[in-house]
mmCIF file of C-alpha atoms in Angstrom:
data_model
loop_
_atom_site.group_PDB
_atom_site.id
_atom_site.type_symbol
_atom_site.label_atom_id
_atom_site.label_comp_id
_atom_site.label_asym_id
_atom_site.label_seq_id
_atom_site.Cartn_x
_atom_site.Cartn_y
_atom_site.Cartn_z
ATOM 1 C CA MET A 15 53.499 124.899 -14.823
ATOM 2 C CA MET A 16 51.338 124.005 -11.826
ATOM 3 C CA GLY A 17 51.377 127.457 -10.208
ATOM 4 C CA ARG A 18 47.645 127.737 -10.820
ATOM 5 C CA LYS A 19 44.329 126.512 -9.513
ATOM 6 C CA LEU A 20 43.220 123.029 -10.483
ATOM 7 C CA ARG A 21 40.184 122.755 -12.739
ATOM 8 C CA MET A 22 37.339 120.507 -11.566
ATOM 9 C CA GLY A 23 34.449 118.965 -13.477
ATOM 10 C CA MET A 24 31.411 117.570 -11.669
ATOM 11 C CA ILE A 25 29.137 114.628 -12.445
ATOM 12 C CA GLY A 26 25.808 114.804 -10.627
ATOM 13 C CA GLY A 27 25.127 117.341 -7.911
ATOM 14 C CA GLY A 28 22.742 119.616 -9.798
ATOM 15 C CA ILE A 29 20.704 122.391 -8.272
ATOM 16 C CA GLY A 30 18.868 121.101 -5.200
ATOM 17 C CA SER A 31 21.457 118.415 -4.480
ATOM 18 C CA PHE A 32 22.731 118.418 -0.895
ATOM 19 C CA ILE A 33 26.027 116.676 -1.526
ATOM 20 C CA GLY A 34 26.811 118.463 -4.787
ATOM 21 C CA ASP A 35 26.601 121.796 -3.009
ATOM 22 C CA VAL A 36 28.826 120.453 -0.222
ATOM 23 C CA HIS A 37 31.480 119.371 -2.727
ATOM 24 C CA ARG A 38 31.432 122.751 -4.457
ATOM 25 C CA LYS A 39 31.805 124.663 -1.211
ATOM 26 C CA ALA A 40 34.449 122.347 0.252
ATOM 27 C CA SER A 41 36.578 122.286 -2.884
ATOM 28 C CA ALA A 42 36.646 126.103 -2.927
ATOM 29 C CA ILE A 43 37.602 126.723 0.711
ATOM 30 C CA ASP A 44 41.386 126.639 0.279
ATOM 31 C CA GLY A 45 41.443 128.548 -3.004
ATOM 32 C CA MET A 46 43.142 125.726 -4.911
ATOM 33 C CA ILE A 47 40.295 124.512 -7.126
ATOM 34 C CA ASP A 48 37.806 126.027 -9.586
ATOM 35 C CA LEU A 49 34.694 124.332 -10.932
ATOM 36 C CA VAL A 50 34.879 124.758 -14.722
ATOM 37 C CA CYS A 51 32.416 122.246 -16.183
ATOM 38 C CA GLY A 52 29.820 119.670 -15.326
ATOM 39 C CA ALA A 53 27.210 117.094 -16.254
ATOM 40 C CA PHE A 54 24.943 117.763 -13.302
ATOM 41 C CA SER A 55 21.980 115.513 -14.052
ATOM 42 C CA SER A 56 20.980 112.479 -16.099
ATOM 43 C CA ASN A 57 18.450 114.865 -17.639
ATOM 44 C CA ALA A 58 20.310 116.999 -20.196
ATOM 45 C CA GLU A 59 18.061 120.044 -19.781
ATOM 46 C CA LYS A 60 18.397 119.979 -15.989
ATOM 47 C CA SER A 61 22.156 119.512 -16.274
ATOM 48 C CA ILE A 62 22.607 122.534 -18.528
ATOM 49 C CA ALA A 63 20.264 124.633 -16.380
ATOM 50 C CA SER A 64 22.270 123.713 -13.285
ATOM 51 C CA GLY A 65 25.522 124.677 -14.979
ATOM 52 C CA LYS A 66 24.128 128.042 -15.997
ATOM 53 C CA ALA A 67 22.868 128.640 -12.453
ATOM 54 C CA LEU A 68 26.434 128.027 -11.274
ATOM 55 C CA TYR A 69 27.677 130.671 -13.757
ATOM 56 C CA LEU A 70 29.577 128.208 -15.937
ATOM 57 C CA SER A 71 30.050 128.987 -19.601
ATOM 58 C CA GLU A 72 27.293 127.375 -21.657
ATOM 59 C CA GLU A 73 29.677 125.380 -23.842
ATOM 60 C CA ARG A 74 30.977 123.573 -20.760
ATOM 61 C CA CYS A 75 27.570 122.609 -19.371
ATOM 62 C CA TYR A 76 27.155 119.099 -20.699
ATOM 63 C CA GLY A 77 24.109 116.902 -21.216
ATOM 64 C CA SER A 78 25.841 113.687 -20.089
ATOM 65 C CA TYR A 79 29.017 112.588 -18.360
ATOM 66 C CA GLU A 80 30.124 110.780 -21.527
ATOM 67 C CA GLU A 81 29.872 113.998 -23.507
ATOM 68 C CA MET A 82 31.758 115.899 -20.836
ATOM 69 C CA ILE A 83 34.678 113.480 -20.620
ATOM 70 C CA LEU A 84 35.069 113.201 -24.392
ATOM 71 C CA LYS A 85 34.801 116.925 -25.096
ATOM 72 C CA GLU A 86 37.031 117.944 -22.171
ATOM 73 C CA LYS A 87 39.674 115.529 -23.440
ATOM 74 C CA GLN A 88 39.659 117.371 -26.775
ATOM 75 C CA LEU A 89 40.312 120.757 -25.171
ATOM 76 C CA PRO A 90 43.869 122.155 -24.852
ATOM 77 C CA GLU A 91 45.710 120.966 -21.727
ATOM 78 C CA ASP A 92 45.701 124.468 -20.280
ATOM 79 C CA VAL A 93 41.902 124.641 -20.526
ATOM 80 C CA ARG A 94 40.500 121.153 -19.872
ATOM 81 C CA MET A 95 39.535 119.915 -16.422
ATOM 82 C CA ASP A 96 42.234 118.285 -14.275
ATOM 83 C CA PHE A 97 39.889 115.982 -12.389
ATOM 84 C CA VAL A 98 36.237 115.099 -11.989
ATOM 85 C CA ALA A 99 34.117 114.883 -8.829
ATOM 86 C CA ILE A 100 31.444 112.161 -8.937
ATOM 87 C CA VAL A 101 28.543 113.001 -6.616
ATOM 88 C CA THR A 102 25.863 110.611 -7.887
ATOM 89 C CA PRO A 103 23.943 107.728 -6.274
ATOM 90 C CA ASN A 104 26.030 104.585 -5.777
ATOM 91 C CA HIS A 105 25.032 102.809 -9.011
ATOM 92 C CA MET A 106 26.463 105.698 -11.012
ATOM 93 C CA HIS A 107 29.934 105.742 -9.426
ATOM 94 C CA PHE A 108 31.695 103.046 -11.435
ATOM 95 C CA PRO A 109 30.814 103.916 -15.072
ATOM 96 C CA PRO A 110 31.923 107.582 -15.014
ATOM 97 C CA ALA A 111 34.905 106.886 -12.735
ATOM 98 C CA LYS A 112 36.189 104.183 -15.085
ATOM 99 C CA MET A 113 35.688 106.362 -18.160
ATOM 100 C CA ALA A 114 37.326 109.412 -16.593
ATOM 101 C CA LEU A 115 40.394 107.470 -15.473
ATOM 102 C CA GLU A 116 40.760 105.795 -18.856
ATOM 103 C CA HIS A 117 40.676 109.207 -20.530
ATOM 104 C CA GLY A 118 43.410 110.599 -18.305
ATOM 105 C CA PHE A 119 41.459 112.406 -15.590
ATOM 106 C CA HIS A 120 41.903 112.060 -11.834
ATOM 107 C CA VAL A 121 38.743 111.276 -9.833
ATOM 108 C CA VAL A 122 37.098 112.295 -6.573
ATOM 109 C CA CYS A 123 34.229 109.922 -5.735
ATOM 110 C CA ASP A 124 31.572 109.792 -3.050
ATOM 111 C CA LYS A 125 31.402 106.755 -0.830
ATOM 112 C CA PRO A 126 30.769 103.870 -0.992
ATOM 113 C CA LEU A 127 33.166 103.392 -3.871
ATOM 114 C CA THR A 128 30.800 101.459 -6.166
ATOM 115 C CA LEU A 129 27.546 99.508 -6.321
ATOM 116 C CA THR A 130 29.235 96.093 -5.992
ATOM 117 C CA LEU A 131 32.498 94.617 -4.736
ATOM 118 C CA GLU A 132 33.236 93.342 -8.254
ATOM 119 C CA GLU A 133 33.005 96.894 -9.586
ATOM 120 C CA ALA A 134 35.277 98.150 -6.802
ATOM 121 C CA GLU A 135 37.961 95.584 -7.594
ATOM 122 C CA ALA A 136 37.696 96.371 -11.307
ATOM 123 C CA LEU A 137 38.025 100.094 -10.580
ATOM 124 C CA GLN A 138 41.124 99.484 -8.482
ATOM 125 C CA LYS A 139 42.746 97.869 -11.526
ATOM 126 C CA VAL A 140 41.783 100.849 -13.695
ATOM 127 C CA VAL A 141 43.338 103.240 -11.168
ATOM 128 C CA GLU A 142 46.560 101.223 -11.215
ATOM 129 C CA SER A 143 46.714 100.888 -15.005
ATOM 130 C CA SER A 144 45.837 104.531 -15.676
ATOM 131 C CA GLY A 145 48.384 105.975 -13.261
ATOM 132 C CA LYS A 146 45.752 108.476 -12.139
ATOM 133 C CA LEU A 147 44.618 109.315 -8.614
ATOM 134 C CA LEU A 148 41.308 108.549 -6.938
ATOM 135 C CA ALA A 149 40.093 110.104 -3.709
ATOM 136 C CA LEU A 150 37.107 108.802 -1.755
ATOM 137 C CA THR A 151 35.240 111.374 0.322
ATOM 138 C CA HIS A 152 35.282 109.861 3.789
ATOM 139 C CA ASN A 153 35.291 113.482 4.868
ATOM 140 C CA TYR A 154 35.303 113.016 8.640
ATOM 141 C CA THR A 155 38.940 111.927 8.529
ATOM 142 C CA GLY A 156 39.799 115.512 7.556
ATOM 143 C CA ASN A 157 38.865 116.921 10.962
ATOM 144 C CA PRO A 158 41.810 118.311 13.006
ATOM 145 C CA MET A 159 40.806 116.325 16.102
ATOM 146 C CA VAL A 160 40.619 113.106 14.080
ATOM 147 C CA LYS A 161 44.158 113.824 12.877
ATOM 148 C CA GLN A 162 45.195 114.381 16.495
ATOM 149 C CA ALA A 163 43.580 111.117 17.582
ATOM 150 C CA ARG A 164 45.303 109.184 14.804
ATOM 151 C CA ALA A 165 48.683 110.725 15.658
ATOM 152 C CA MET A 166 48.290 109.881 19.342
ATOM 153 C CA VAL A 167 47.626 106.230 18.537
ATOM 154 C CA ALA A 168 50.485 106.095 16.022
ATOM 155 C CA ASN A 169 52.896 107.623 18.531
ATOM 156 C CA GLY A 170 51.963 105.072 21.192
ATOM 157 C CA ASP A 171 50.414 107.569 23.611
ATOM 158 C CA LEU A 172 47.561 105.180 24.419
ATOM 159 C CA GLY A 173 49.711 102.047 24.409
ATOM 160 C CA GLU A 174 48.310 98.857 22.904
ATOM 161 C CA ILE A 175 44.705 99.341 21.779
ATOM 162 C CA ARG A 176 42.335 97.033 23.651
ATOM 163 C CA LYS A 177 38.793 98.190 22.969
ATOM 164 C CA VAL A 178 36.999 100.336 20.387
ATOM 165 C CA GLN A 179 33.453 101.653 20.131
ATOM 166 C CA VAL A 180 32.066 103.497 17.128
ATOM 167 C CA GLN A 181 28.551 104.606 16.312
ATOM 168 C CA TYR A 182 26.754 106.477 13.558
ATOM 169 C CA LEU A 183 23.152 107.218 14.446
ATOM 170 C CA GLN A 184 20.603 109.124 12.385
ATOM 171 C CA GLY A 185 16.819 109.288 12.563
ATOM 172 C CA TRP A 186 15.796 110.722 9.214
ATOM 173 C CA LEU A 187 14.465 107.396 7.874
ATOM 174 C CA SER A 188 12.265 106.754 10.920
ATOM 175 C CA THR A 189 9.234 107.332 8.695
ATOM 176 C CA ALA A 190 8.654 106.251 5.105
ATOM 177 C CA VAL A 191 10.098 109.412 3.585
ATOM 178 C CA GLU A 192 11.058 107.425 0.484
ATOM 179 C CA SER A 193 7.346 107.330 -0.435
ATOM 180 C CA THR A 194 7.272 111.132 -0.611
ATOM 181 C CA ASP A 195 9.212 113.225 -3.132
ATOM 182 C CA ASN A 196 12.442 112.792 -1.131
ATOM 183 C CA LYS A 197 14.881 111.600 -3.806
ATOM 184 C CA GLN A 198 17.716 111.237 -1.278
ATOM 185 C CA ALA A 199 15.696 108.637 0.614
ATOM 186 C CA ALA A 200 14.265 106.930 -2.465
ATOM 187 C CA TRP A 201 17.557 105.833 -4.000
ATOM 188 C CA ARG A 202 19.082 104.879 -0.654
ATOM 189 C CA VAL A 203 16.423 102.216 -0.006
ATOM 190 C CA ASP A 204 16.582 100.868 -3.580
ATOM 191 C CA PRO A 205 19.084 97.971 -3.928
ATOM 192 C CA LYS A 206 19.398 98.661 -7.671
ATOM 193 C CA LYS A 207 20.834 102.084 -6.881
ATOM 194 C CA SER A 208 22.291 101.620 -3.389
ATOM 195 C CA GLY A 209 23.718 98.084 -3.565
ATOM 196 C CA ILE A 210 23.346 95.298 -1.019
ATOM 197 C CA GLY A 211 23.803 97.652 1.921
ATOM 198 C CA GLY A 212 21.434 100.396 3.063
ATOM 199 C CA ALA A 213 22.620 102.128 6.213
ATOM 200 C CA LEU A 214 25.715 99.931 5.946
ATOM 201 C CA GLY A 215 26.819 101.669 2.765
ATOM 202 C CA ASP A 216 25.539 105.130 3.560
ATOM 203 C CA ILE A 217 26.875 105.589 7.102
ATOM 204 C CA GLY A 218 28.373 102.251 8.149
ATOM 205 C CA THR A 219 31.309 102.697 5.788
ATOM 206 C CA HIS A 220 32.005 106.091 7.399
ATOM 207 C CA ALA A 221 32.144 104.422 10.823
ATOM 208 C CA GLU A 222 34.344 101.608 9.507
ATOM 209 C CA ASN A 223 36.717 104.021 7.776
ATOM 210 C CA LEU A 224 36.961 106.364 10.769
ATOM 211 C CA LEU A 225 37.757 103.444 13.075
ATOM 212 C CA GLU A 226 40.447 101.987 10.839
ATOM 213 C CA TYR A 227 41.933 105.420 10.057
ATOM 214 C CA ILE A 228 42.265 106.522 13.682
ATOM 215 C CA THR A 229 43.531 103.240 15.101
ATOM 216 C CA GLY A 230 45.637 102.154 12.130
ATOM 217 C CA LEU A 231 44.075 98.721 12.681
ATOM 218 C CA LYS A 232 41.929 96.737 10.282
ATOM 219 C CA ILE A 233 38.728 94.980 11.258
ATOM 220 C CA ALA A 234 39.666 91.302 10.986
ATOM 221 C CA GLU A 235 36.247 89.778 11.635
ATOM 222 C CA LEU A 236 32.742 90.960 12.369
ATOM 223 C CA ALA A 237 29.363 89.614 13.447
ATOM 224 C CA ALA A 238 26.415 91.706 12.294
ATOM 225 C CA ASP A 239 22.772 91.845 13.362
ATOM 226 C CA LEU A 240 20.953 94.080 10.876
ATOM 227 C CA GLY A 241 17.463 95.527 11.087
ATOM 228 C CA ARG A 242 14.945 96.479 8.417
ATOM 229 C CA PHE A 243 12.347 98.428 10.330
ATOM 230 C CA GLY A 244 10.881 100.605 7.582
ATOM 231 C CA LYS A 245 7.762 98.990 6.119
ATOM 232 C CA GLY A 246 8.605 97.312 2.819
ATOM 233 C CA ARG A 247 12.330 98.016 3.013
ATOM 234 C CA VAL A 248 14.622 95.239 1.826
ATOM 235 C CA LEU A 249 17.875 96.998 2.780
ATOM 236 C CA ASP A 250 19.117 97.490 6.323
ATOM 237 C CA ASP A 251 18.245 100.710 8.115
ATOM 238 C CA ASP A 252 19.777 99.679 11.443
ATOM 239 C CA GLY A 253 22.607 97.474 12.648
ATOM 240 C CA ASN A 254 24.651 96.309 15.612
ATOM 241 C CA LEU A 255 28.037 94.719 14.996
ATOM 242 C CA LEU A 256 30.686 93.009 17.085
ATOM 243 C CA LEU A 257 34.232 93.580 15.858
ATOM 244 C CA ARG A 258 37.544 91.778 16.225
ATOM 245 C CA MET A 259 40.492 93.963 15.280
ATOM 246 C CA GLU A 260 43.658 92.581 13.722
ATOM 247 C CA ASN A 261 45.709 93.154 16.904
ATOM 248 C CA GLY A 262 43.227 91.270 19.093
ATOM 249 C CA ALA A 263 41.314 94.318 20.303
ATOM 250 C CA LYS A 264 37.545 93.963 20.664
ATOM 251 C CA GLY A 265 34.974 96.409 19.406
ATOM 252 C CA THR A 266 31.381 97.327 18.776
ATOM 253 C CA MET A 267 29.667 99.337 16.061
ATOM 254 C CA SER A 268 26.135 100.674 16.129
ATOM 255 C CA ILE A 269 24.579 102.248 13.037
ATOM 256 C CA SER A 270 21.042 103.412 12.440
ATOM 257 C CA GLN A 271 18.915 105.675 10.286
ATOM 258 C CA ILE A 272 15.764 104.965 12.296
ATOM 259 C CA ALA A 273 17.120 106.164 15.665
ATOM 260 C CA LEU A 274 14.387 108.746 16.063
ATOM 261 C CA GLY A 275 15.656 112.105 17.254
ATOM 262 C CA GLU A 276 19.255 111.530 16.238
ATOM 263 C CA GLU A 277 20.700 113.917 13.661
ATOM 264 C CA ASN A 278 24.261 113.007 12.633
ATOM 265 C CA ASN A 279 25.619 111.275 15.709
ATOM 266 C CA LEU A 280 28.941 109.837 14.571
ATOM 267 C CA ALA A 281 31.175 109.129 17.554
ATOM 268 C CA ILE A 282 34.187 107.007 18.446
ATOM 269 C CA LYS A 283 35.877 105.845 21.650
ATOM 270 C CA VAL A 284 39.272 104.137 21.711
ATOM 271 C CA TYR A 285 40.723 102.501 24.836
ATOM 272 C CA GLY A 286 44.383 101.576 25.248
ATOM 273 C CA GLU A 287 46.658 100.326 28.032
ATOM 274 C CA LYS A 288 47.748 103.832 29.083
ATOM 275 C CA GLY A 289 44.911 106.084 28.002
ATOM 276 C CA SER A 290 41.701 106.537 26.043
ATOM 277 C CA PHE A 291 39.906 109.185 24.024
ATOM 278 C CA GLU A 292 36.512 109.992 22.581
ATOM 279 C CA TRP A 293 35.382 112.218 19.715
ATOM 280 C CA TYR A 294 31.915 113.308 18.663
ATOM 281 C CA GLN A 295 31.230 114.582 15.150
ATOM 282 C CA GLU A 296 28.430 116.801 16.421
ATOM 283 C CA ASN A 297 30.970 118.463 18.730
ATOM 284 C CA PRO A 298 33.989 118.119 16.445
ATOM 285 C CA ASN A 299 36.267 120.679 18.067
ATOM 286 C CA GLU A 300 37.010 118.635 21.180
ATOM 287 C CA LEU A 301 39.051 115.460 21.570
ATOM 288 C CA ILE A 302 38.506 114.241 25.134
ATOM 289 C CA THR A 303 41.367 112.153 26.542
ATOM 290 C CA ARG A 304 41.745 110.253 29.808
ATOM 291 C CA TRP A 305 44.936 108.822 31.301
ATOM 292 C CA ILE A 306 46.009 106.216 33.792
ATOM 293 C CA ASP A 307 48.171 108.676 35.742
ATOM 294 C CA GLN A 308 47.071 112.166 34.612
ATOM 295 C CA PRO A 309 43.947 114.350 34.710
ATOM 296 C CA LYS A 310 41.525 114.388 31.813
ATOM 297 C CA LYS A 311 42.703 116.560 28.915
ATOM 298 C CA VAL A 312 40.670 118.163 26.131
ATOM 299 C CA TYR A 313 42.401 119.051 22.864
ATOM 300 C CA THR A 314 41.023 121.654 20.432
ATOM 301 C CA PRO A 315 41.945 122.778 16.872
ATOM 302 C CA ASN A 316 45.020 125.026 16.937
ATOM 303 C CA GLY A 317 45.072 124.618 20.721
ATOM 304 C CA ASN A 318 47.933 123.617 22.983
ATOM 305 C CA GLY A 319 49.717 120.275 22.782
ATOM 306 C CA LEU A 320 48.716 119.218 19.285
ATOM 307 C CA TYR A 321 50.760 117.049 16.996
ATOM 308 C CA GLN A 322 51.797 118.595 13.678
ATOM 309 C CA GLU A 323 49.308 116.412 11.812
ATOM 310 C CA ALA A 324 46.456 118.239 13.550
ATOM 311 C CA LEU A 325 48.057 121.678 13.259
ATOM 312 C CA ASN A 326 48.468 121.173 9.518
ATOM 313 C CA VAL A 327 44.693 121.111 9.020
ATOM 314 C CA SER A 328 43.681 123.670 11.666
ATOM 315 C CA ARG A 329 42.816 126.652 9.509
ATOM 316 C CA ILE A 330 41.810 129.378 11.982
ATOM 317 C CA PRO A 331 42.851 130.533 15.477
ATOM 318 C CA ALA A 332 41.902 128.416 18.483
ATOM 319 C CA GLY A 333 38.369 128.952 19.741
ATOM 320 C CA HIS A 334 36.875 129.431 16.280
ATOM 321 C CA PRO A 335 34.795 126.352 15.402
ATOM 322 C CA GLU A 336 35.847 124.190 12.482
ATOM 323 C CA GLY A 337 33.456 121.526 11.295
ATOM 324 C CA TYR A 338 31.947 119.522 8.488
ATOM 325 C CA LEU A 339 32.835 121.699 5.505
ATOM 326 C CA GLU A 340 36.397 122.303 6.663
ATOM 327 C CA ALA A 341 36.957 118.561 7.182
ATOM 328 C CA PHE A 342 35.553 117.919 3.711
ATOM 329 C CA ALA A 343 37.841 120.642 2.351
ATOM 330 C CA THR A 344 40.874 118.882 3.830
ATOM 331 C CA ILE A 345 40.199 115.871 1.586
ATOM 332 C CA TYR A 346 40.133 118.172 -1.435
ATOM 333 C CA ARG A 347 43.242 120.067 -0.358
ATOM 334 C CA ASN A 348 45.350 116.953 0.200
ATOM 335 C CA PHE A 349 44.104 115.498 -3.085
ATOM 336 C CA ALA A 350 44.941 118.740 -4.931
ATOM 337 C CA LEU A 351 48.424 118.811 -3.403
ATOM 338 C CA HIS A 352 48.952 115.225 -4.577
ATOM 339 C CA ILE A 353 47.881 116.093 -8.128
ATOM 340 C CA LYS A 354 50.270 119.040 -8.149
ATOM 341 C CA ALA A 355 53.075 116.831 -6.852
ATOM 342 C CA VAL A 356 52.424 114.203 -9.541
ATOM 343 C CA ASN A 357 52.381 116.852 -12.255
ATOM 344 C CA ASN A 358 55.702 118.165 -10.963
ATOM 345 C CA GLY A 359 57.239 114.681 -11.042
ATOM 346 C CA ASP A 360 57.282 114.256 -7.259
ATOM 347 C CA ILE A 361 56.282 111.082 -5.418
ATOM 348 C CA ILE A 362 53.987 110.994 -2.370
ATOM 349 C CA LYS A 363 54.065 107.471 -0.933
ATOM 350 C CA ASN A 364 51.320 107.753 1.685
ATOM 351 C CA PRO A 365 48.860 110.489 0.709
ATOM 352 C CA ASP A 366 46.657 111.607 3.588
ATOM 353 C CA TYR A 367 43.240 111.164 2.033
ATOM 354 C CA PRO A 368 41.057 108.092 1.476
ATOM 355 C CA THR A 369 41.983 106.217 -1.711
ATOM 356 C CA VAL A 370 40.637 103.357 -3.801
ATOM 357 C CA GLU A 371 42.110 100.929 -1.256
ATOM 358 C CA ASP A 372 39.890 102.455 1.433
ATOM 359 C CA GLY A 373 36.983 102.036 -0.966
ATOM 360 C CA ILE A 374 37.757 98.332 -1.328
ATOM 361 C CA ARG A 375 37.835 97.999 2.462
ATOM 362 C CA GLY A 376 34.447 99.653 2.703
ATOM 363 C CA MET A 377 32.882 97.329 0.142
ATOM 364 C CA LYS A 378 34.346 94.250 1.845
ATOM 365 C CA PHE A 379 32.933 95.536 5.133
ATOM 366 C CA ILE A 380 29.445 95.822 3.612
ATOM 367 C CA TYR A 381 29.598 92.349 2.082
ATOM 368 C CA ALA A 382 30.906 90.748 5.281
ATOM 369 C CA ALA A 383 28.171 92.348 7.375
ATOM 370 C CA VAL A 384 25.399 91.264 4.988
ATOM 371 C CA GLU A 385 26.778 87.707 4.885
ATOM 372 C CA SER A 386 26.967 87.572 8.688
ATOM 373 C CA ASP A 387 23.415 88.837 9.110
ATOM 374 C CA LYS A 388 22.035 86.322 6.598
ATOM 375 C CA ASN A 389 23.635 83.513 8.603
ATOM 376 C CA ASN A 390 22.306 84.353 12.066
ATOM 377 C CA THR A 391 25.115 86.754 12.949
ATOM 378 C CA ILE A 392 28.031 84.368 12.434
ATOM 379 C CA TRP A 393 31.603 85.687 12.478
ATOM 380 C CA VAL A 394 32.828 86.614 8.990
ATOM 381 C CA LYS A 395 36.324 87.662 7.963
ATOM 382 C CA VAL A 396 36.579 91.091 6.363
#
């Protein structure tokens, strides 16, 4: 029954969209998923034009997400979409996700999960009641060297974790690009579309998720000092945070979208009793490790000494770079495998992709950081 490709619908991500194009490419990499329909814009004409440009049949290019979900539901099971990918601004995550789940479709959703924490908690209940799956695209966790780092911590190679440092630095909002025709910037600085967090929601949740995924530890408390450097901006575009992890480890997080000259500088360092490692998203094919009684070691995708978790997502021979799209594709592949397992009556207890629970963590992180900053950087429980 499930010896076929999965059928994907898309909400948002029309022609000219950066992230929509990323989702389409990433979902296709492993040959498990086909895009079959979409509502690509809130403008019906633009949506249908985008669908045609993507060579979709005209009858499956929809003018709204509501139309798409209702009409796809009416199609025969062997024709309708299996799941929907939501690649819209934050304020348009919850309504289509809720509707899709309630109509029996699995969901892939961009981060952060929703506009508000209340929406996130409501969506978690819908996921549970519907019995459907939801994946959140914290794509960096799909990188082979991130898998290796996580496995090393889980296997005790570093010993007890003592200190963590994570950063996500960009510079693209150093000028008032939101006042130009840059739609990506415009909605990100608008609290009605972005939520209460600016950089916090856009890149801070990636840093938070990467840290918790690799270490297996939750942030227990944080103290946040946020900046709003762009003229007229009400949302944060910069932040420095102190972290207390649940095991007693200490940490720091630095995020910025006004760090002029930075491109996509996501990086993490983890220090334990017996060893440490560091990983840089802009150089994703190296995991640099240091040891109390051994020389420095550098691990690479499909290279020597990897745990199976890293080998499982290393797609090509060692020495051939694997990066952003491949990591994104790993989220889609693991999600697709889970859907196939569910349809075959199998149970996967701990799926290896970010879920609605990770989305809740991200929203609580945003809210805790905003509360801390409003109160002169007091410590706030996450």
